[in-house]
Coordinates of C-alpha atoms and ligand atoms in Angstrom, one line a residue:
M1 CA -0.3 0.0 -0.2
S2 CA 1.1 4.0 -1.1
M3 CA 2.5 5.8 1.8
E4 CA 0.1 8.6 0.6
K5 CA -3.1 6.2 0.8
L6 CA -1.9 5.2 4.5
V7 CA -1.5 8.9 5.6
A8 CA -5.3 10.0 3.7
Y9 CA -6.4 6.7 5.8
M10 CA -5.3 7.8 9.2
K11 CA -6.4 11.2 8.8
Q12 CA -9.6 10.4 7.7
H13 CA -10.3 8.3 10.5
G14 CA -8.8 10.5 13.4
F15 CA -5.3 8.3 13.5
V16 CA -3.0 11.1 13.0
F17 CA -3.3 14.7 12.1
Q18 CA -0.7 16.7 10.7
G19 CA 0.6 19.2 13.5
S20 CA -0.3 23.1 13.7
E21 CA -2.4 22.5 10.9
L22 CA -4.7 25.8 11.4
Y23 CA -1.8 27.8 10.9
G24 CA -0.4 26.0 7.9
G25 CA 1.3 23.2 9.9
L26 CA 4.8 23.2 11.3
A27 CA 7.0 20.7 9.2
N28 CA 7.3 16.9 10.1
T29 CA 5.0 17.0 13.1
W30 CA 2.3 15.2 13.9
D31 CA -0.8 15.1 16.4
F32 CA -2.5 12.0 17.0
G33 CA -6.3 12.0 17.0
P34 CA -8.8 10.1 19.4
L35 CA -8.0 6.4 17.5
G36 CA -4.6 7.0 17.2
T37 CA -3.8 8.2 21.1
A38 CA -5.7 4.5 22.0
L39 CA -3.4 2.9 19.9
K40 CA -0.3 4.1 20.9
N41 CA -1.5 3.6 24.3
N42 CA -2.1 0.3 23.6
L43 CA 1.0 -0.5 22.5
K44 CA 3.2 1.3 25.2
N45 CA 1.0 -0.1 27.9
R46 CA 1.4 -3.7 26.1
W47 CA 5.5 -3.1 26.2
W48 CA 5.7 -1.9 29.7
Q49 CA 3.1 -4.9 30.4
R50 CA 5.9 -7.7 28.8
F51 CA 9.1 -5.6 29.5
V52 CA 8.4 -4.8 33.5
Q53 CA 4.7 -6.3 34.7
E54 CA 5.6 -10.3 33.3
S55 CA 9.2 -10.1 34.0
R56 CA 11.0 -11.3 36.8
T57 CA 13.8 -9.0 36.5
N58 CA 12.9 -5.6 35.3
V59 CA 11.5 -2.6 36.8
G60 CA 10.1 1.2 35.6
L61 CA 11.7 4.6 35.7
D62 CA 10.2 8.1 34.6
S63 CA 13.3 10.3 34.3
S64 CA 13.2 14.0 33.6
I65 CA 13.6 15.2 29.6
L66 CA 15.7 18.4 31.3
M67 CA 19.1 17.2 32.7
N68 CA 22.3 18.6 33.6
P69 CA 23.8 19.4 30.3
A70 CA 27.2 17.9 32.1
I71 CA 25.6 14.7 31.6
W72 CA 25.6 14.7 27.6
K73 CA 29.0 15.8 27.6
A74 CA 29.9 12.9 29.5
S75 CA 27.7 10.5 27.3
G76 CA 29.2 11.9 24.5
H77 CA 26.6 13.5 22.7
V78 CA 27.8 16.8 23.0
D79 CA 31.1 15.9 20.5
G80 CA 29.5 12.8 19.0
F81 CA 25.6 12.9 18.7
S82 CA 25.9 14.6 15.1
D83 CA 24.8 13.4 11.5
P84 CA 26.8 14.1 8.3
L85 CA 25.0 16.6 6.4
I86 CA 25.9 17.4 2.7
D87 CA 24.3 20.1 0.3
C88 CA 23.7 19.9 -3.6
K89 CA 25.3 23.2 -4.3
A90 CA 23.2 23.0 -7.7
C91 CA 19.7 22.7 -6.0
K92 CA 20.6 23.5 -2.7
S93 CA 18.9 20.5 -1.7
R94 CA 20.2 18.5 1.7
F95 CA 20.9 14.8 2.8
R96 CA 22.2 13.0 5.0
A97 CA 25.5 11.9 3.5
D98 CA 24.9 8.1 5.0
H99 CA 21.4 8.4 3.7
L100 CA 22.8 9.3 -0.1
L101 CA 25.1 6.5 -0.2
E102 CA 22.9 4.2 1.3
G103 CA 20.3 5.5 -1.8
H104 CA 22.8 5.2 -4.3
D105 CA 23.5 1.8 -3.7
D106 CA 21.5 -0.3 -1.1
T107 CA 23.8 -3.0 -0.5
L108 CA 26.0 -0.2 1.4
H109 CA 25.7 0.3 5.2
A110 CA 27.3 4.1 5.6
D111 CA 26.3 4.2 9.1
G112 CA 29.9 3.5 10.2
M113 CA 31.6 5.4 7.8
D114 CA 34.2 8.5 8.5
I115 CA 33.8 11.3 6.9
A116 CA 36.6 11.1 4.5
A117 CA 36.0 7.8 3.4
M118 CA 32.2 8.8 2.0
E119 CA 33.2 12.1 0.4
T120 CA 35.7 9.8 -1.3
Y121 CA 33.2 7.2 -2.0
I122 CA 31.0 10.1 -3.4
A123 CA 33.8 11.6 -5.7
E124 CA 34.9 8.0 -7.1
H125 CA 31.5 7.1 -7.9
K126 CA 30.2 10.4 -9.2
V127 CA 27.0 9.9 -6.8
P128 CA 24.5 12.2 -8.2
C129 CA 22.0 14.8 -6.7
P130 CA 18.7 12.3 -6.0
E131 CA 16.9 15.7 -6.3
C132 CA 18.4 17.1 -9.8
G133 CA 20.5 14.7 -10.8
K134 CA 24.0 16.8 -10.7
H135 CA 27.1 15.8 -9.1
D136 CA 28.0 19.4 -7.6
F137 CA 28.1 18.7 -3.4
T138 CA 29.8 20.6 -0.6
S139 CA 32.0 19.0 1.7
I140 CA 30.5 17.1 4.6
R141 CA 29.8 18.7 7.9
Q142 CA 28.9 16.8 11.3
F143 CA 25.3 18.7 12.4
N144 CA 24.9 17.9 16.0
L145 CA 21.0 16.4 16.7
M146 CA 20.7 17.8 20.1
F147 CA 17.5 20.7 20.5
K148 CA 19.2 23.6 22.9
T149 CA 17.0 25.4 24.9
S150 CA 17.8 27.7 28.0
Q151 CA 16.8 27.2 31.7
G152 CA 15.9 30.4 33.7
V153 CA 14.9 33.8 33.2
V154 CA 18.4 34.8 32.1
D155 CA 19.0 34.0 28.2
D156 CA 22.9 33.3 28.3
Q157 CA 24.9 30.8 27.2
S158 CA 25.8 29.7 30.6
Q159 CA 22.0 28.2 31.1
T160 CA 22.2 26.6 27.8
I161 CA 20.4 22.9 28.2
Y162 CA 19.4 20.1 26.1
L163 CA 16.2 18.5 25.3
R164 CA 17.1 14.6 26.0
P165 CA 18.0 13.0 22.5
E166 CA 17.2 9.4 24.3
T167 CA 16.0 8.0 27.3
A168 CA 19.0 5.6 27.8
Q169 CA 20.8 8.2 29.7
G170 CA 18.3 8.8 32.4
I171 CA 18.2 5.2 33.2
F172 CA 22.2 5.4 33.6
L173 CA 22.2 8.1 36.2
N174 CA 19.5 6.2 38.1
F175 CA 21.3 2.8 38.1
K176 CA 22.5 2.7 41.7
N177 CA 19.3 4.7 42.9
V178 CA 17.4 2.0 41.5
Q179 CA 19.6 -0.9 42.5
R180 CA 19.7 0.1 46.2
A181 CA 16.2 1.1 46.5
T182 CA 14.8 -2.0 45.2
R183 CA 17.7 -4.0 46.7
R184 CA 18.1 -5.7 43.2
K185 CA 20.9 -8.3 42.3
L186 CA 22.4 -8.4 38.7
P187 CA 21.0 -9.0 36.3
F188 CA 18.1 -6.9 36.3
G189 CA 16.8 -4.2 33.9
I190 CA 15.4 -0.7 34.1
C191 CA 12.6 0.3 31.6
Q192 CA 11.3 3.8 30.5
I193 CA 9.2 4.7 28.1
G194 CA 9.0 8.8 27.3
K195 CA 9.5 11.6 24.8
V196 CA 12.9 12.2 22.9
F197 CA 14.0 15.2 20.5
R198 CA 16.1 15.3 17.9
N199 CA 17.1 17.9 15.5
E200 CA 16.8 15.4 12.5
I201 CA 18.4 16.7 8.9
T202 CA 16.0 15.2 7.2
P203 CA 12.7 13.9 8.8
G204 CA 10.5 12.4 6.5
N205 CA 8.1 9.0 5.7
F206 CA 5.4 10.8 7.8
I207 CA 5.8 9.6 11.4
F208 CA 9.1 7.7 10.7
R209 CA 11.3 10.2 11.0
T210 CA 10.5 13.1 13.0
R211 CA 12.1 15.4 15.4
E212 CA 10.3 14.4 18.5
F213 CA 9.0 11.0 19.3
E214 CA 8.8 8.8 22.1
Q215 CA 11.0 5.5 22.6
M216 CA 10.4 2.5 24.7
E217 CA 14.4 1.8 26.1
L218 CA 15.5 -1.0 28.5
E219 CA 18.6 -1.2 29.8
F220 CA 19.5 -4.3 31.2
F221 CA 22.5 -4.8 33.5
C222 CA 24.5 -7.9 33.4
K223 CA 27.8 -9.4 34.8
P224 CA 30.4 -8.9 31.9
G225 CA 31.0 -11.9 30.2
E226 CA 27.3 -12.5 30.3
E227 CA 26.6 -10.0 27.7
K228 CA 26.7 -12.4 24.5
T229 CA 23.7 -14.7 26.1
W230 CA 21.8 -11.9 27.6
F231 CA 21.8 -9.6 23.8
E232 CA 20.7 -13.2 21.7
R233 CA 18.2 -13.5 24.5
F234 CA 17.0 -10.2 24.0
V235 CA 17.1 -10.3 20.0
N236 CA 14.5 -12.9 20.6
E237 CA 12.6 -11.6 22.8
S238 CA 12.1 -8.4 21.0
E239 CA 10.8 -10.1 17.9
R240 CA 8.8 -12.3 19.6
F241 CA 7.0 -9.0 21.2
L242 CA 6.4 -8.1 17.5
L243 CA 5.1 -11.3 16.6
D244 CA 2.9 -11.6 19.1
L245 CA 1.4 -8.4 18.3
G246 CA 0.4 -10.1 14.8
L247 CA 3.0 -8.3 12.6
S248 CA 3.7 -10.8 9.7
K249 CA 7.3 -12.4 10.2
D250 CA 7.6 -11.9 6.5
N251 CA 7.8 -8.1 6.9
L252 CA 10.4 -8.3 9.4
R253 CA 14.1 -8.6 8.8
L254 CA 17.4 -9.4 11.7
R255 CA 20.2 -7.1 10.6
E256 CA 23.5 -7.6 12.5
H257 CA 25.5 -4.8 12.2
D258 CA 29.2 -5.8 10.6
A259 CA 31.7 -4.9 12.5
D260 CA 32.6 -1.7 10.7
E261 CA 29.4 -0.8 11.3
L262 CA 29.1 -0.9 15.2
S263 CA 29.4 2.1 17.1
H264 CA 32.6 2.0 19.0
Y265 CA 31.4 1.1 22.2
S266 CA 29.4 -1.6 21.2
N267 CA 30.6 -5.3 20.7
A268 CA 26.7 -6.6 19.0
T269 CA 23.7 -4.9 17.4
T270 CA 21.2 -6.3 15.5
D271 CA 18.3 -3.9 14.0
I272 CA 15.0 -5.4 14.0
D273 CA 13.9 -3.8 10.3
Y274 CA 10.3 -3.6 9.0
R275 CA 9.0 -3.6 5.5
Y276 CA 7.7 -0.4 5.5
P277 CA 5.9 0.9 1.9
W278 CA 9.5 2.2 0.8
G279 CA 11.0 -0.8 1.7
F280 CA 13.0 -2.4 4.8
D281 CA 14.1 0.3 7.4
E282 CA 14.9 0.3 11.0
L283 CA 12.0 -0.6 13.9
W284 CA 13.9 -1.5 17.0
G285 CA 18.0 -1.2 17.5
I286 CA 19.1 -3.9 19.9
A287 CA 23.0 -3.3 20.8
S288 CA 24.9 -4.4 23.7
R289 CA 26.6 -1.5 24.7
T290 CA 29.7 -2.7 27.1
D291 CA 30.3 -0.9 30.3
F292 CA 30.5 2.1 28.2
D293 CA 27.9 4.7 29.9
L294 CA 28.3 3.6 33.3
K295 CA 32.1 4.1 32.5
A296 CA 31.8 7.5 31.2
H297 CA 29.4 8.9 33.9
Q298 CA 31.7 7.2 36.6
T299 CA 34.7 9.3 35.6
H300 CA 32.9 12.2 35.0
S301 CA 30.9 12.0 38.1
N302 CA 33.5 11.0 40.1
E303 CA 31.1 8.6 42.2
N304 CA 31.5 5.1 42.3
L305 CA 28.8 3.3 39.9
E306 CA 30.2 -0.2 40.5
Y307 CA 28.2 -2.7 41.4
Q308 CA 29.3 -5.5 44.2
D309 CA 28.5 -9.0 44.2
P310 CA 26.8 -10.0 47.2
V311 CA 28.3 -13.4 47.1
T312 CA 31.5 -13.2 46.0
N313 CA 32.4 -9.1 46.7
E314 CA 33.4 -8.5 43.7
R315 CA 33.3 -5.0 42.0
Y316 CA 32.7 -4.3 38.7
L317 CA 30.7 -2.0 36.4
P318 CA 27.8 -4.0 34.6
Y319 CA 27.9 -4.6 31.2
V320 CA 24.4 -3.4 29.3
I321 CA 22.3 -4.7 26.4
E322 CA 20.0 -2.3 25.6
P323 CA 16.8 -2.7 23.3
S324 CA 15.8 0.6 21.8
L325 CA 12.4 1.0 20.1
G326 CA 10.6 4.2 18.8
V327 CA 6.7 4.2 19.7
E328 CA 5.8 5.7 16.5
R329 CA 7.9 3.3 14.2
L330 CA 6.1 0.3 15.7
F331 CA 2.7 2.6 15.5
L332 CA 3.2 2.7 11.4
A333 CA 4.3 -0.4 11.3
V334 CA 1.4 -2.0 13.2
L335 CA -1.0 0.1 11.1
A336 CA 0.5 -0.5 7.9
D337 CA 0.5 -4.3 8.5
A338 CA -3.2 -4.6 9.2
Y339 CA -4.8 -2.7 7.0
R340 CA -6.4 -4.7 4.2
E341 CA -8.8 -3.8 1.3
E342 CA -11.1 -6.7 0.6
T343 CA -14.0 -8.0 -1.7
L344 CA -16.8 -9.5 -0.2
D345 CA -18.7 -12.5 -2.0
D346 CA -21.6 -10.0 -2.5
G347 CA -18.9 -8.0 -4.6
E348 CA -18.9 -4.9 -1.9
T349 CA -15.4 -3.8 -0.5
R350 CA -14.6 -3.6 2.8
I351 CA -11.2 -2.0 4.8
N352 CA -10.5 -4.6 7.6
L353 CA -7.9 -3.2 10.1
A354 CA -7.3 -6.6 11.2
L355 CA -5.1 -5.4 14.2
H356 CA -4.7 -7.8 16.9
P357 CA -8.0 -7.3 19.1
A358 CA -5.9 -6.2 22.4
I359 CA -4.6 -3.2 20.6
A360 CA -7.1 -2.0 18.9
P361 CA -8.8 1.7 19.6
Y362 CA -11.7 0.0 20.7
Q363 CA -12.8 -3.9 21.7
V364 CA -16.1 -3.5 21.0
A365 CA -19.0 -1.4 19.4
V366 CA -22.5 -1.1 20.6
F367 CA -25.2 -0.4 18.1
P368 CA -29.4 -0.3 18.8
L369 CA -30.9 -2.2 15.6
I370 CA -33.5 0.6 15.7
K371 CA -32.4 4.0 17.3
K372 CA -36.2 4.7 18.7
H373 CA -36.8 1.4 20.6
H374 CA -33.4 -0.4 21.6
R375 CA -31.1 3.3 22.2
E376 CA -31.0 2.8 26.0
E377 CA -30.7 -0.7 26.0
A378 CA -27.6 -0.4 24.3
L379 CA -26.9 2.7 26.1
R380 CA -27.2 0.6 29.2
L381 CA -25.0 -2.4 27.3
Y382 CA -22.6 0.3 26.5
D383 CA -22.0 1.6 30.3
K384 CA -21.6 -2.1 31.5
I385 CA -19.1 -3.1 28.6
S386 CA -16.6 0.0 28.9
K387 CA -16.2 -0.8 32.1
H388 CA -13.9 -3.6 31.2
V389 CA -12.6 -2.7 27.2
A390 CA -12.4 0.3 25.3
T391 CA -16.3 0.4 23.6
V392 CA -17.7 2.8 21.2
Y393 CA -21.3 3.3 20.4
D394 CA -22.9 4.1 17.3
E395 CA -26.7 4.3 16.2
T396 CA -26.3 6.1 12.6
G397 CA -26.9 4.6 9.3
A398 CA -27.9 1.3 8.0
I399 CA -26.4 -1.8 10.4
G400 CA -24.1 -2.7 7.6
K401 CA -22.7 0.5 7.2
R402 CA -21.9 0.7 10.8
Y403 CA -20.2 -2.7 10.5
R404 CA -18.0 -1.5 7.7
R405 CA -17.0 1.7 10.0
Q406 CA -16.0 -0.9 12.8
D407 CA -14.3 -3.1 10.5
A408 CA -12.4 0.1 9.0
I409 CA -11.0 1.1 12.4
G410 CA -10.1 -2.4 13.2
T411 CA -12.8 -3.3 16.1
P412 CA -12.8 -6.8 17.0
L413 CA -16.6 -7.0 18.1
A414 CA -19.7 -5.5 17.3
I415 CA -22.8 -6.4 19.6
T416 CA -26.1 -5.2 18.1
V417 CA -29.4 -4.9 20.8
D418 CA -32.7 -6.0 18.7
H419 CA -36.6 -6.5 19.2
D420 CA -35.8 -9.5 20.8
S421 CA -33.1 -8.4 23.2
M422 CA -35.7 -6.3 25.0
D423 CA -37.3 -9.9 25.9
D424 CA -34.4 -12.2 26.8
N425 CA -31.3 -10.6 27.2
T426 CA -29.7 -11.9 24.3
Y427 CA -27.8 -10.1 21.7
T428 CA -25.9 -10.7 18.4
V429 CA -22.2 -10.4 18.7
R430 CA -20.0 -9.9 15.2
D431 CA -16.6 -10.8 14.5
R432 CA -14.5 -8.4 12.8
D433 CA -12.5 -10.8 10.8
T434 CA -14.9 -13.8 10.1
M435 CA -17.6 -11.5 9.9
E436 CA -19.5 -14.6 11.6
Q437 CA -22.3 -14.0 14.5
V438 CA -23.2 -15.4 17.5
R439 CA -26.2 -15.1 19.7
L440 CA -25.0 -14.4 23.4
H441 CA -26.6 -13.6 27.0
E442 CA -26.1 -11.1 28.8
D443 CA -24.8 -13.1 31.8
D444 CA -21.8 -14.8 29.2
L445 CA -21.2 -11.4 27.4
I446 CA -18.2 -9.9 29.9
D447 CA -16.5 -12.8 30.0
Y448 CA -16.6 -13.5 26.1
I449 CA -15.6 -10.1 25.3
C450 CA -12.5 -10.6 27.6
E451 CA -11.4 -13.7 25.9
K452 CA -11.7 -13.0 22.6
T453 CA -9.8 -9.7 22.8
A454 CA -7.3 -10.7 25.2
F455 CA -3.8 -11.3 24.4
Ligands
ATP501 P1 18.3 5.8 12.4 O1 19.6 5.2 12.1 O2 16.7 5.9 12.0 O3 18.6 7.4 12.6 P2 18.9 5.5 14.9 O4 19.8 4.3 14.7 O5 19.7 6.7 15.3 O6 17.7 5.1 14.0 P3 18.1 5.0 17.7 O7 19.5 6.0 18.4 O8 19.2 3.7 17.8 O9 18.1 5.0 16.2 O10 17.0 5.0 18.3 C1 16.6 3.9 19.0 C2 15.3 3.8 18.1 O11 14.4 5.5 18.1 C3 15.2 3.6 16.8 O12 15.3 2.0 16.5 C4 13.8 4.1 15.9 O13 12.9 3.4 16.3 C5 13.4 5.3 17.1 N1 14.1 6.5 16.0 C6 15.4 7.1 16.4 N2 15.2 8.3 15.8 C7 13.8 8.4 15.2 C8 13.5 9.7 15.0 N3 13.6 10.8 14.5 N4 11.8 9.3 14.6 C9 11.0 8.4 15.2 N5 11.7 7.5 15.6 C10 13.2 7.1 16.0

């Protein structure tokens, strides 16, 4: 399916609107509407459930977006969190140099290439500008992606602080606090969901690459030497999480980083890529980060961040595995995967958003067959069911039309109150995917709904 179609669909149904639309928009910003908010919350809750609630080792955290700027110096972000920027002198288009190379040769992974190597490649291969076709580029400059702002009433340089470009550093800073407060032994993990900001050179592809987005990050601390085992386990668990959400295996690809592509602090990294409408691209990065971050903060803060093994009394800095997932990239993957246009037996077409029932914006729709006669009973049912799952009430139009509307937004069950319901408290329950109907008594309804819409 084309991106244009998906974007139009999302706007029409209230998943995602253009940001600041009333004022002509603000480039690459997006607002999540009622359905988008519900889906996003369901994805975040599911991640939290899997990686915190159901985990025997992990706990949660909610750290600040604004942090002491010394942290970003220590972490390497002030000096090194930059992307290579290049301009076409002929048409003034701006590119990320690594993306320019990968666009020219899709077998290349230019992420780990240094600037000189990229410039040589561009010159030797006479790489053309994707916009105007000319080969006339500026040299490559490094562009720092952190958003600056200032704290306090005096707008001077000494007050400069940054909006965090990842949630991970907030976790590293609180490693000791969390370990002491929860009396955790290694291995254990700390999870965080939160907003981050990156002044991307070339945002785009709708919500795939934006300057404000949300991450779901896990920092898993383990004994040095055990990191390979945990790394492999998290690659598998992350993939399993996506498959359990209903993403098709064919649309997922595990991509191990080659030695020359690895960040200097990482001894293994695997990306889980999703087949977006434009092709495979990164959804989830899983990195084995050694003790790079804790060591950096220990050095810069002069605080001992070592862990003491309670049995052997050995002291060491833990190694870290980091699975890092963007909420919006998951949102886009889930919607693209679930969207289908189907032709029915009677020749009619419908959109079926075949989301996993548990993450659909609504689990149940309630309809009165005839507004005048069945409205009160349907609303009574709505009040009852909405205490258990997200429910929507719809009384307008023919029943067939109402079914189609719910199919198009992924509501797995539709319940209709009709004439017989008024006498015997039974209702027709229709399934989104099979379109089959069953008749259920009110006493069995909640159990049925909960069973059909659980993970
Ligand atoms: P890319 O190579 O696409 O720029 P990255 O490797 O820099 O991404 P990480 O720093 O590893 O990304 O961030 C972890 C996750 O955060 C990514 O896997 C992705 O899901 C998400 N993410 C990163 N940048 C963006 C962005 N600009 N917009 C939306 N999500 C993002």
